[in-house]
Amino acid sequence: MEDRLKKQIDFIIEADKLKQIYRQNILLDKSRRETDAEHSWHLALMAILLCEHVAHKNIDILRVVKMVIIHDIVEIDAGDTYCFDAKAILDQTKREQRAAERLFGMLPPQQKEEFIELWEEFEERVTPEACFAGALDRLQPLLLHCNTEGESWKNHGITSEKVIARNKGTKEISENLGILVDELINNAIKKGYLPK
Amino acid sequence: MEDRLKKQIDFIIEADKLKQIYRQNILLDKSRRETDAEHSWHLALMAILLCEHVAHKNIDILRVVKMVIIHDIVEIDAGDTYCFDAKAILDQTKREQRAAERLFGMLPPQQKEEFIELWEEFEERVTPEACFAGALDRLQPLLLHCNTEGESWKNHGITSEKVIARNKGTKEISENLGILVDELINNAIKKGYLPK
């Protein structure tokens, strides 16, 4: 096997570990927590289906899909940082940058650069593609929480204020998705899944 | 929420069930079997990384990624059909067509058509995009088997003849990936993971 392909295959094998990183969300059948790989797949499906709702008309959907497919790979080394864990968030960037360097560094140089760029773009949330990917990354767990009676929110004592703050950027990238997020949160409060 | 978005969200929620469909492959840490959602994510990552090895220069990589993201969704209704289960394969097409009609039928008409088309294209293996997606769908479990001492092959009494036949199309879409497949199978035989 040529060296370039070997590097790619070694990375693909290493990436299997994303199936062993469990998130705080539970699956809709409540059988277990969701893995990062499953979450990333779900975001890719959502990106394909929901891109028509983005205000920017020339959004590069392949770029969005690439971002969501790779956005959590750093968690193989850095672990899943729960978005509402104020302490863990403090050194999250440092841990994840180190992880990106090691993990994406397994790839041939050009692909390493491409993946680091995609990951940094996602983290910075400036381009329309990154804003859309970021909105999906918040909407997907919201959908899961709203369809599991807010079990994970309750376990962590999360209030609506925090959920509203976390999803506030969505309406800037898509009016329709912004309305959806408001409806989901209001409904969750009304049903008692999320304390006000 | 407008009706079109509601249909899309209902489908996205239904698709969560792909995380509950377990395949015959085991994860590299051998902790459990892989889910369809994880497998689909892994294929998307491979498509992005390995498309340079495809002989056709103008391959539409977004189309490949869409195909691998949705290719197993029919298994929510039809279940996972083990590729070496001769009996289950007999009515697989019928079961999966019914599943495609119900599941993709949840989407707005135009997206239903797009997803049915993508899924049928994937199943037919005629276009370069479908041939590449199909080759990845065979290469990914091969990589898992070769890195778990062929445990799943052994459990099902699979011989090298069957694995060679299943992967024989790969060299037509990519010389490099064809060589890789040959190396992986030969190595598995040599190490005793796969009986000759």
CSV table of C-alpha atoms in Angstrom, one decimal:
chain,number,residue,atom,x,y,z
A,1,MET,CA,0.0,0.0,0.0
A,2,GLU,CA,1.4,3.4,-0.9
A,3,ASP,CA,2.4,5.7,2.0
A,4,ARG,CA,-0.3,8.3,1.3
A,5,LEU,CA,-3.2,5.7,1.3
A,6,LYS,CA,-1.7,4.1,4.4
A,7,LYS,CA,-1.8,7.4,6.4
A,8,GLN,CA,-5.5,7.8,5.3
A,9,ILE,CA,-6.4,4.3,6.3
A,10,ASP,CA,-4.6,4.6,9.7
A,11,PHE,CA,-6.7,7.8,10.4
A,12,ILE,CA,-9.9,6.1,9.3
A,13,ILE,CA,-9.2,3.2,11.7
A,14,GLU,CA,-8.3,5.7,14.5
A,15,ALA,CA,-11.6,7.5,13.9
A,16,ASP,CA,-13.5,4.4,14.8
A,17,LYS,CA,-13.0,5.5,18.4
A,18,LEU,CA,-15.6,8.3,17.8
A,19,LYS,CA,-18.1,5.4,18.2
A,20,GLN,CA,-16.9,5.0,21.8
A,21,ILE,CA,-17.4,8.6,22.8
A,22,TYR,CA,-20.8,8.9,24.6
A,23,ARG,CA,-22.6,12.2,24.7
A,24,GLN,CA,-25.0,13.5,27.4
A,25,ASN,CA,-28.0,13.0,25.1
A,26,ILE,CA,-30.0,9.8,25.1
A,27,LEU,CA,-31.4,8.1,22.1
A,28,LEU,CA,-35.2,8.4,21.5
A,29,ASP,CA,-35.8,4.9,22.7
A,30,LYS,CA,-33.9,5.8,25.9
A,31,SER,CA,-31.8,2.6,25.6
A,32,ARG,CA,-28.5,4.4,26.0
A,33,ARG,CA,-26.6,7.6,25.4
A,34,GLU,CA,-25.8,8.7,21.9
A,35,THR,CA,-22.3,8.4,20.5
A,36,ASP,CA,-20.4,11.2,18.7
A,37,ALA,CA,-20.4,9.2,15.5
A,38,GLU,CA,-24.2,8.9,15.6
A,39,HIS,CA,-24.6,12.5,16.4
A,40,SER,CA,-22.3,13.5,13.5
A,41,TRP,CA,-24.3,11.3,11.1
A,42,HIS,CA,-27.6,12.9,12.2
A,43,LEU,CA,-26.2,16.4,11.6
A,44,ALA,CA,-25.1,15.4,8.1
A,45,LEU,CA,-28.6,14.2,7.3
A,46,MET,CA,-30.1,17.4,8.8
A,47,ALA,CA,-27.7,19.5,6.7
A,48,ILE,CA,-28.8,17.8,3.5
A,49,LEU,CA,-32.5,18.2,4.3
A,50,LEU,CA,-32.6,21.6,5.9
A,51,CYS,CA,-30.2,23.7,3.8
A,52,GLU,CA,-33.1,25.3,1.9
A,53,HIS,CA,-34.0,27.2,5.1
A,54,VAL,CA,-30.7,29.0,5.3
A,55,ALA,CA,-31.0,32.7,4.4
A,56,HIS,CA,-27.7,32.8,2.4
A,57,LYS,CA,-28.6,31.4,-1.0
A,58,ASN,CA,-25.1,30.2,-2.1
A,59,ILE,CA,-24.2,28.1,0.9
A,60,ASP,CA,-21.7,25.4,0.1
A,61,ILE,CA,-23.5,22.3,1.4
A,62,LEU,CA,-20.6,20.0,0.8
A,63,ARG,CA,-18.5,22.2,3.1
A,64,VAL,CA,-21.2,22.1,5.8
A,65,VAL,CA,-21.4,18.3,5.5
A,66,LYS,CA,-17.6,17.9,5.8
A,67,MET,CA,-17.6,20.2,8.9
A,68,VAL,CA,-20.3,18.2,10.7
A,69,ILE,CA,-18.7,14.9,9.8
A,70,ILE,CA,-15.3,15.9,11.3
A,71,HIS,CA,-16.4,18.4,14.0
A,72,ASP,CA,-16.2,16.1,16.9
A,73,ILE,CA,-13.2,13.9,16.0
A,74,VAL,CA,-11.1,15.9,18.4
A,75,GLU,CA,-13.1,14.4,21.2
A,76,ILE,CA,-11.4,11.1,20.6
A,77,ASP,CA,-8.5,12.6,22.6
A,78,ALA,CA,-10.2,15.5,24.4
A,79,GLY,CA,-13.4,13.7,25.5
A,80,ASP,CA,-16.9,15.0,25.2
A,81,THR,CA,-17.2,18.4,27.0
A,82,TYR,CA,-20.8,18.9,28.1
A,83,CYS,CA,-21.9,22.2,26.8
A,84,PHE,CA,-23.3,23.3,30.2
A,85,ASP,CA,-20.3,22.2,32.2
A,86,ALA,CA,-18.7,25.6,33.0
A,87,LYS,CA,-15.6,24.1,34.6
A,88,ALA,CA,-14.8,21.7,31.7
A,89,ILE,CA,-15.3,24.5,29.2
A,90,LEU,CA,-12.4,26.5,30.6
A,91,ASP,CA,-9.6,24.3,29.2
A,92,GLN,CA,-11.7,22.8,26.3
A,93,THR,CA,-10.0,24.8,23.5
A,94,LYS,CA,-6.5,23.9,24.7
A,95,ARG,CA,-7.4,20.2,25.0
A,96,GLU,CA,-9.1,20.2,21.6
A,97,GLN,CA,-6.3,22.0,19.8
A,98,ARG,CA,-3.8,19.4,21.0
A,99,ALA,CA,-6.2,16.7,19.9
A,100,ALA,CA,-6.6,18.2,16.4
A,101,GLU,CA,-2.9,18.4,16.0
A,102,ARG,CA,-2.4,14.8,16.8
A,103,LEU,CA,-5.4,13.3,15.1
A,104,PHE,CA,-5.5,15.4,11.9
A,105,GLY,CA,-1.7,15.2,11.9
A,106,MET,CA,-2.0,11.5,11.1
A,107,LEU,CA,-3.3,12.5,7.6
A,108,PRO,CA,-1.1,13.5,4.5
A,109,PRO,CA,-0.1,17.2,5.0
A,110,GLN,CA,-2.7,18.7,2.6
A,111,GLN,CA,-5.6,16.8,4.1
A,112,LYS,CA,-4.4,17.6,7.6
A,113,GLU,CA,-4.5,21.3,6.7
A,114,GLU,CA,-7.9,21.0,5.1
A,115,PHE,CA,-9.4,19.2,8.2
A,116,ILE,CA,-7.8,21.7,10.6
A,117,GLU,CA,-9.2,24.6,8.6
A,118,LEU,CA,-12.7,23.0,8.5
A,119,TRP,CA,-12.6,22.3,12.2
A,120,GLU,CA,-11.4,25.9,13.0
A,121,GLU,CA,-14.0,27.4,10.7
A,122,PHE,CA,-16.7,25.4,12.5
A,123,GLU,CA,-15.4,26.5,15.9
A,124,GLU,CA,-15.2,30.2,14.9
A,125,ARG,CA,-18.8,30.4,13.6
A,126,VAL,CA,-18.2,33.2,11.2
A,127,THR,CA,-18.9,31.9,7.7
A,128,PRO,CA,-22.5,31.0,6.7
A,129,GLU,CA,-21.5,27.4,6.4
A,130,ALA,CA,-20.1,27.3,10.0
A,131,CYS,CA,-23.1,29.2,11.4
A,132,PHE,CA,-25.5,26.7,9.8
A,133,ALA,CA,-23.4,23.7,11.0
A,134,GLY,CA,-23.3,25.3,14.5
A,135,ALA,CA,-27.1,25.8,14.5
A,136,LEU,CA,-27.6,22.2,13.6
A,137,ASP,CA,-25.2,21.1,16.3
A,138,ARG,CA,-27.6,22.8,18.8
A,139,LEU,CA,-30.9,21.9,17.2
A,140,GLN,CA,-30.2,18.2,17.0
A,141,PRO,CA,-29.8,17.7,20.8
A,142,LEU,CA,-32.7,20.0,21.4
A,143,LEU,CA,-34.9,17.7,19.2
A,144,LEU,CA,-33.7,14.7,21.3
A,145,HIS,CA,-34.3,16.4,24.6
A,146,CYS,CA,-37.8,17.5,23.6
A,147,ASN,CA,-38.7,13.9,22.6
A,148,THR,CA,-37.3,12.2,25.7
A,149,GLU,CA,-39.2,14.4,28.2
A,150,GLY,CA,-36.1,16.5,28.9
A,151,GLU,CA,-34.5,13.6,30.8
A,152,SER,CA,-30.9,14.8,30.2
A,153,TRP,CA,-31.8,18.4,31.1
A,154,LYS,CA,-33.4,17.2,34.3
A,155,ASN,CA,-30.4,15.1,35.2
A,156,HIS,CA,-28.1,18.1,34.9
A,157,GLY,CA,-30.5,20.7,36.4
A,158,ILE,CA,-30.6,22.7,33.1
A,159,THR,CA,-33.0,25.7,32.9
A,160,SER,CA,-34.6,27.3,29.9
A,161,GLU,CA,-32.4,30.4,30.2
A,162,LYS,CA,-29.3,28.3,29.3
A,163,VAL,CA,-31.0,26.5,26.5
A,164,ILE,CA,-32.3,29.8,25.0
A,165,ALA,CA,-28.8,31.3,25.2
A,166,ARG,CA,-27.2,28.3,23.5
A,167,ASN,CA,-29.7,28.4,20.6
A,168,LYS,CA,-29.9,32.2,20.2
A,169,GLY,CA,-27.8,32.3,17.0
A,170,THR,CA,-30.1,30.1,15.0
A,171,LYS,CA,-32.5,32.8,13.9
A,172,GLU,CA,-29.6,34.8,12.3
A,173,ILE,CA,-28.8,31.9,9.9
A,174,SER,CA,-32.4,30.8,9.3
A,175,GLU,CA,-35.7,32.5,10.2
A,176,ASN,CA,-37.6,29.2,9.9
A,177,LEU,CA,-35.2,27.3,12.1
A,178,GLY,CA,-35.2,30.2,14.6
A,179,ILE,CA,-39.0,29.9,14.8
A,180,LEU,CA,-38.7,26.1,15.2
A,181,VAL,CA,-36.2,26.5,18.1
A,182,ASP,CA,-38.5,29.0,19.9
A,183,GLU,CA,-41.5,26.6,19.5
A,184,LEU,CA,-39.5,23.6,20.8
A,185,ILE,CA,-38.3,25.5,23.9
A,186,ASN,CA,-41.7,27.0,24.7
A,187,ASN,CA,-43.3,23.6,24.3
A,188,ALA,CA,-40.7,22.0,26.5
A,189,ILE,CA,-41.3,24.6,29.2
A,190,LYS,CA,-45.1,24.1,28.9
A,191,LYS,CA,-44.8,20.4,29.2
A,192,GLY,CA,-42.5,20.6,32.2
A,193,TYR,CA,-39.5,19.1,30.5
A,194,LEU,CA,-37.5,22.3,31.1
A,195,PRO,CA,-37.8,24.5,34.2
A,196,LYS,CA,-38.3,28.2,33.4
B,1,MET,CA,-44.0,25.5,12.2
B,2,GLU,CA,-44.8,25.4,8.5
B,3,ASP,CA,-46.0,22.1,7.1
B,4,ARG,CA,-42.9,21.5,4.9
B,5,LEU,CA,-40.5,22.0,7.8
B,6,LYS,CA,-42.7,19.8,10.0
B,7,LYS,CA,-42.4,16.9,7.6
B,8,GLN,CA,-38.6,17.3,7.5
B,9,ILE,CA,-38.4,17.4,11.3
B,10,ASP,CA,-40.7,14.3,11.7
B,11,PHE,CA,-38.4,12.4,9.3
B,12,ILE,CA,-35.3,13.6,11.2
B,13,ILE,CA,-36.8,12.3,14.4
B,14,GLU,CA,-37.9,9.0,12.8
B,15,ALA,CA,-34.3,8.6,11.4
B,16,ASP,CA,-33.0,8.5,15.0
B,17,LYS,CA,-34.0,4.8,14.9
B,18,LEU,CA,-31.0,4.1,12.7
B,19,LYS,CA,-29.0,4.4,16.0
B,20,GLN,CA,-30.8,1.3,17.2
B,21,ILE,CA,-30.1,-0.9,14.2
B,22,TYR,CA,-27.1,-3.1,15.1
B,23,ARG,CA,-24.9,-4.5,12.3
B,24,GLN,CA,-22.9,-7.8,12.4
B,25,ASN,CA,-19.6,-5.8,12.7
B,26,ILE,CA,-18.1,-5.1,16.1
B,27,LEU,CA,-16.4,-1.9,17.1
B,28,LEU,CA,-12.6,-1.9,17.2
B,29,ASP,CA,-12.6,-2.0,21.0
B,30,LYS,CA,-15.0,-5.0,20.7
B,31,SER,CA,-17.3,-3.4,23.3
B,32,ARG,CA,-20.4,-3.9,21.1
B,33,ARG,CA,-21.8,-4.2,17.6
B,34,GLU,CA,-21.7,-1.1,15.4
B,35,THR,CA,-24.9,0.7,14.6
B,36,ASP,CA,-26.1,1.7,11.1
B,37,ALA,CA,-25.8,5.4,12.0
B,38,GLU,CA,-22.1,4.9,13.0
B,39,HIS,CA,-21.4,2.9,9.9
B,40,SER,CA,-22.9,5.6,7.7
B,41,TRP,CA,-20.9,8.3,9.4
B,42,HIS,CA,-17.7,6.3,8.9
B,43,LEU,CA,-18.5,5.9,5.2
B,44,ALA,CA,-19.0,9.6,4.8
B,45,LEU,CA,-15.6,10.3,6.4
B,46,MET,CA,-14.0,7.7,4.0
B,47,ALA,CA,-15.7,9.2,1.0
B,48,ILE,CA,-14.3,12.7,1.8
B,49,LEU,CA,-10.8,11.3,2.4
B,50,LEU,CA,-10.5,8.7,-0.3
B,51,CYS,CA,-12.2,10.3,-3.3
B,52,GLU,CA,-8.8,11.2,-4.9
B,53,HIS,CA,-8.3,7.4,-5.5
B,54,VAL,CA,-11.3,7.1,-7.8
B,55,ALA,CA,-10.4,6.7,-11.5
B,56,HIS,CA,-13.2,9.0,-12.7
B,57,LYS,CA,-11.9,12.5,-12.3
B,58,ASN,CA,-15.2,14.4,-12.1
B,59,ILE,CA,-16.9,12.3,-9.5
B,60,ASP,CA,-19.6,14.3,-7.6
B,61,ILE,CA,-18.4,13.9,-4.0
B,62,LEU,CA,-21.5,15.6,-2.5
B,63,ARG,CA,-23.7,13.0,-4.2
B,64,VAL,CA,-21.5,10.1,-2.9
B,65,VAL,CA,-21.8,11.6,0.7
B,66,LYS,CA,-25.6,12.0,0.4
B,67,MET,CA,-25.8,8.3,-0.8
B,68,VAL,CA,-23.8,6.9,2.1
B,69,ILE,CA,-25.6,9.1,4.7
B,70,ILE,CA,-29.1,7.8,3.6
B,71,HIS,CA,-28.2,4.3,2.1
B,72,ASP,CA,-29.2,2.3,5.2
B,73,ILE,CA,-32.2,4.3,6.4
B,74,VAL,CA,-34.5,1.7,4.9
B,75,GLU,CA,-33.2,-0.7,7.5
B,76,ILE,CA,-35.3,1.1,10.2
B,77,ASP,CA,-38.2,-0.9,8.8
B,78,ALA,CA,-36.5,-3.7,6.9
B,79,GLY,CA,-33.8,-4.5,9.5
B,80,ASP,CA,-30.1,-5.2,8.9
B,81,THR,CA,-29.8,-7.9,6.3
B,82,TYR,CA,-26.4,-9.7,6.9
B,83,CYS,CA,-24.7,-9.7,3.5
B,84,PHE,CA,-23.7,-13.4,3.7
B,85,ASP,CA,-27.2,-14.5,4.8
B,86,ALA,CA,-28.4,-16.2,1.6
B,87,LYS,CA,-32.0,-16.7,2.9
B,88,ALA,CA,-32.6,-13.2,4.2
B,89,ILE,CA,-31.2,-11.7,0.9
B,90,LEU,CA,-34.1,-13.4,-1.0
B,91,ASP,CA,-36.8,-11.0,0.0
B,92,GLN,CA,-34.4,-8.1,0.9
B,93,THR,CA,-35.3,-5.9,-2.1
B,94,LYS,CA,-39.1,-6.2,-1.5
B,95,ARG,CA,-38.7,-5.4,2.2
B,96,GLU,CA,-36.4,-2.5,1.5
B,97,GLN,CA,-38.6,-1.0,-1.3
B,98,ARG,CA,-41.6,-1.0,1.1
B,99,ALA,CA,-39.4,0.7,3.7
B,100,ALA,CA,-38.2,3.3,1.3
B,101,GLU,CA,-41.7,4.2,0.3
B,102,ARG,CA,-42.9,4.6,3.9
B,103,LEU,CA,-39.8,6.3,5.3
B,104,PHE,CA,-38.8,8.7,2.4
B,105,GLY,CA,-42.6,9.2,1.9
B,106,MET,CA,-42.6,11.2,5.2
B,107,LEU,CA,-40.6,13.9,3.4
B,108,PRO,CA,-42.0,16.7,1.2
B,109,PRO,CA,-42.6,15.2,-2.3
B,110,GLN,CA,-39.5,16.7,-4.0
B,111,GLN,CA,-37.1,15.5,-1.3
B,112,LYS,CA,-38.9,12.1,-1.2
B,113,GLU,CA,-38.1,11.7,-4.9
B,114,GLU,CA,-34.5,12.9,-4.4
B,115,PHE,CA,-33.9,10.4,-1.6
B,116,ILE,CA,-35.6,7.5,-3.5
B,117,GLU,CA,-33.4,8.3,-6.5
B,118,LEU,CA,-30.2,8.4,-4.5
B,119,TRP,CA,-31.1,5.2,-2.7
B,120,GLU,CA,-31.9,3.4,-6.0
B,121,GLU,CA,-28.8,4.7,-7.6
B,122,PHE,CA,-26.7,3.4,-4.7
B,123,GLU,CA,-28.4,0.0,-5.0
B,124,GLU,CA,-27.9,-0.3,-8.8
B,125,ARG,CA,-24.2,0.4,-8.7
B,126,VAL,CA,-24.0,1.8,-12.2
B,127,THR,CA,-22.8,5.4,-11.9
B,128,PRO,CA,-19.2,6.1,-10.7
B,129,GLU,CA,-20.7,7.8,-7.6
B,130,ALA,CA,-22.7,4.6,-6.7
B,131,CYS,CA,-19.8,2.3,-7.5
B,132,PHE,CA,-17.5,4.3,-5.2
B,133,ALA,CA,-20.1,4.4,-2.4
B,134,GLY,CA,-20.6,0.7,-2.8
B,135,ALA,CA,-16.9,0.0,-2.7
B,136,LEU,CA,-16.7,2.0,0.6
B,137,ASP,CA,-19.7,0.1,2.0
B,138,ARG,CA,-17.6,-3.1,1.5
B,139,LEU,CA,-14.2,-1.7,2.5
B,140,GLN,CA,-15.3,-0.3,5.8
B,141,PRO,CA,-16.5,-3.6,7.4
B,142,LEU,CA,-13.4,-5.3,5.9
B,143,LEU,CA,-11.2,-2.8,7.8
B,144,LEU,CA,-13.2,-3.5,11.0
B,145,HIS,CA,-12.9,-7.3,10.6
B,146,CYS,CA,-9.2,-7.2,9.9
B,147,ASN,CA,-8.6,-5.2,13.0
B,148,THR,CA,-10.7,-7.4,15.3
B,149,GLU,CA,-9.0,-10.7,14.4
B,150,GLY,CA,-11.9,-11.6,12.1
B,151,GLU,CA,-14.2,-12.2,15.1
B,152,SER,CA,-17.4,-11.6,13.1
B,153,TRP,CA,-16.2,-13.7,10.2
B,154,LYS,CA,-15.5,-16.6,12.5
B,155,ASN,CA,-18.8,-16.3,14.3
B,156,HIS,CA,-20.6,-16.7,10.9
B,157,GLY,CA,-18.2,-19.2,9.3
B,158,ILE,CA,-17.3,-16.9,6.5
B,159,THR,CA,-14.5,-18.0,4.1
B,160,SER,CA,-12.2,-15.9,2.0
B,161,GLU,CA,-14.0,-16.9,-1.2
B,162,LYS,CA,-17.1,-15.0,-0.1
B,163,VAL,CA,-15.1,-11.9,1.0
B,164,ILE,CA,-13.2,-11.8,-2.3
B,165,ALA,CA,-16.4,-12.1,-4.3
B,166,ARG,CA,-18.0,-9.3,-2.2
B,167,ASN,CA,-15.1,-6.9,-2.8
B,168,LYS,CA,-14.3,-7.8,-6.4
B,169,GLY,CA,-15.8,-4.6,-7.9
B,170,THR,CA,-13.5,-2.3,-6.0
B,171,LYS,CA,-10.6,-2.4,-8.4
B,172,GLU,CA,-12.9,-1.2,-11.2
B,173,ILE,CA,-13.6,2.0,-9.5
B,174,SER,CA,-10.1,2.5,-8.0
B,175,GLU,CA,-6.8,0.7,-8.6
B,176,ASN,CA,-5.3,1.8,-5.3
B,177,LEU,CA,-8.4,0.7,-3.3
B,178,GLY,CA,-8.4,-2.6,-5.2
B,179,ILE,CA,-4.8,-3.2,-4.2
B,180,LEU,CA,-5.7,-2.3,-0.6
B,181,VAL,CA,-8.6,-4.8,-0.5
B,182,ASP,CA,-6.3,-7.6,-1.9
B,183,GLU,CA,-3.7,-6.8,0.7
B,184,LEU,CA,-6.2,-6.8,3.6
B,185,ILE,CA,-7.8,-10.1,2.5
B,186,ASN,CA,-4.4,-11.8,1.9
B,187,ASN,CA,-3.1,-10.6,5.3
B,188,ALA,CA,-6.3,-11.8,7.0
B,189,ILE,CA,-5.9,-15.3,5.5
B,190,LYS,CA,-2.2,-15.3,6.5
B,191,LYS,CA,-3.0,-14.3,10.1
B,192,GLY,CA,-5.8,-16.9,10.4
B,193,TYR,CA,-8.6,-14.4,10.7
B,194,LEU,CA,-10.2,-15.7,7.5
B,195,PRO,CA,-10.2,-19.4,6.4
B,196,LYS,CA,-9.0,-20.0,2.9
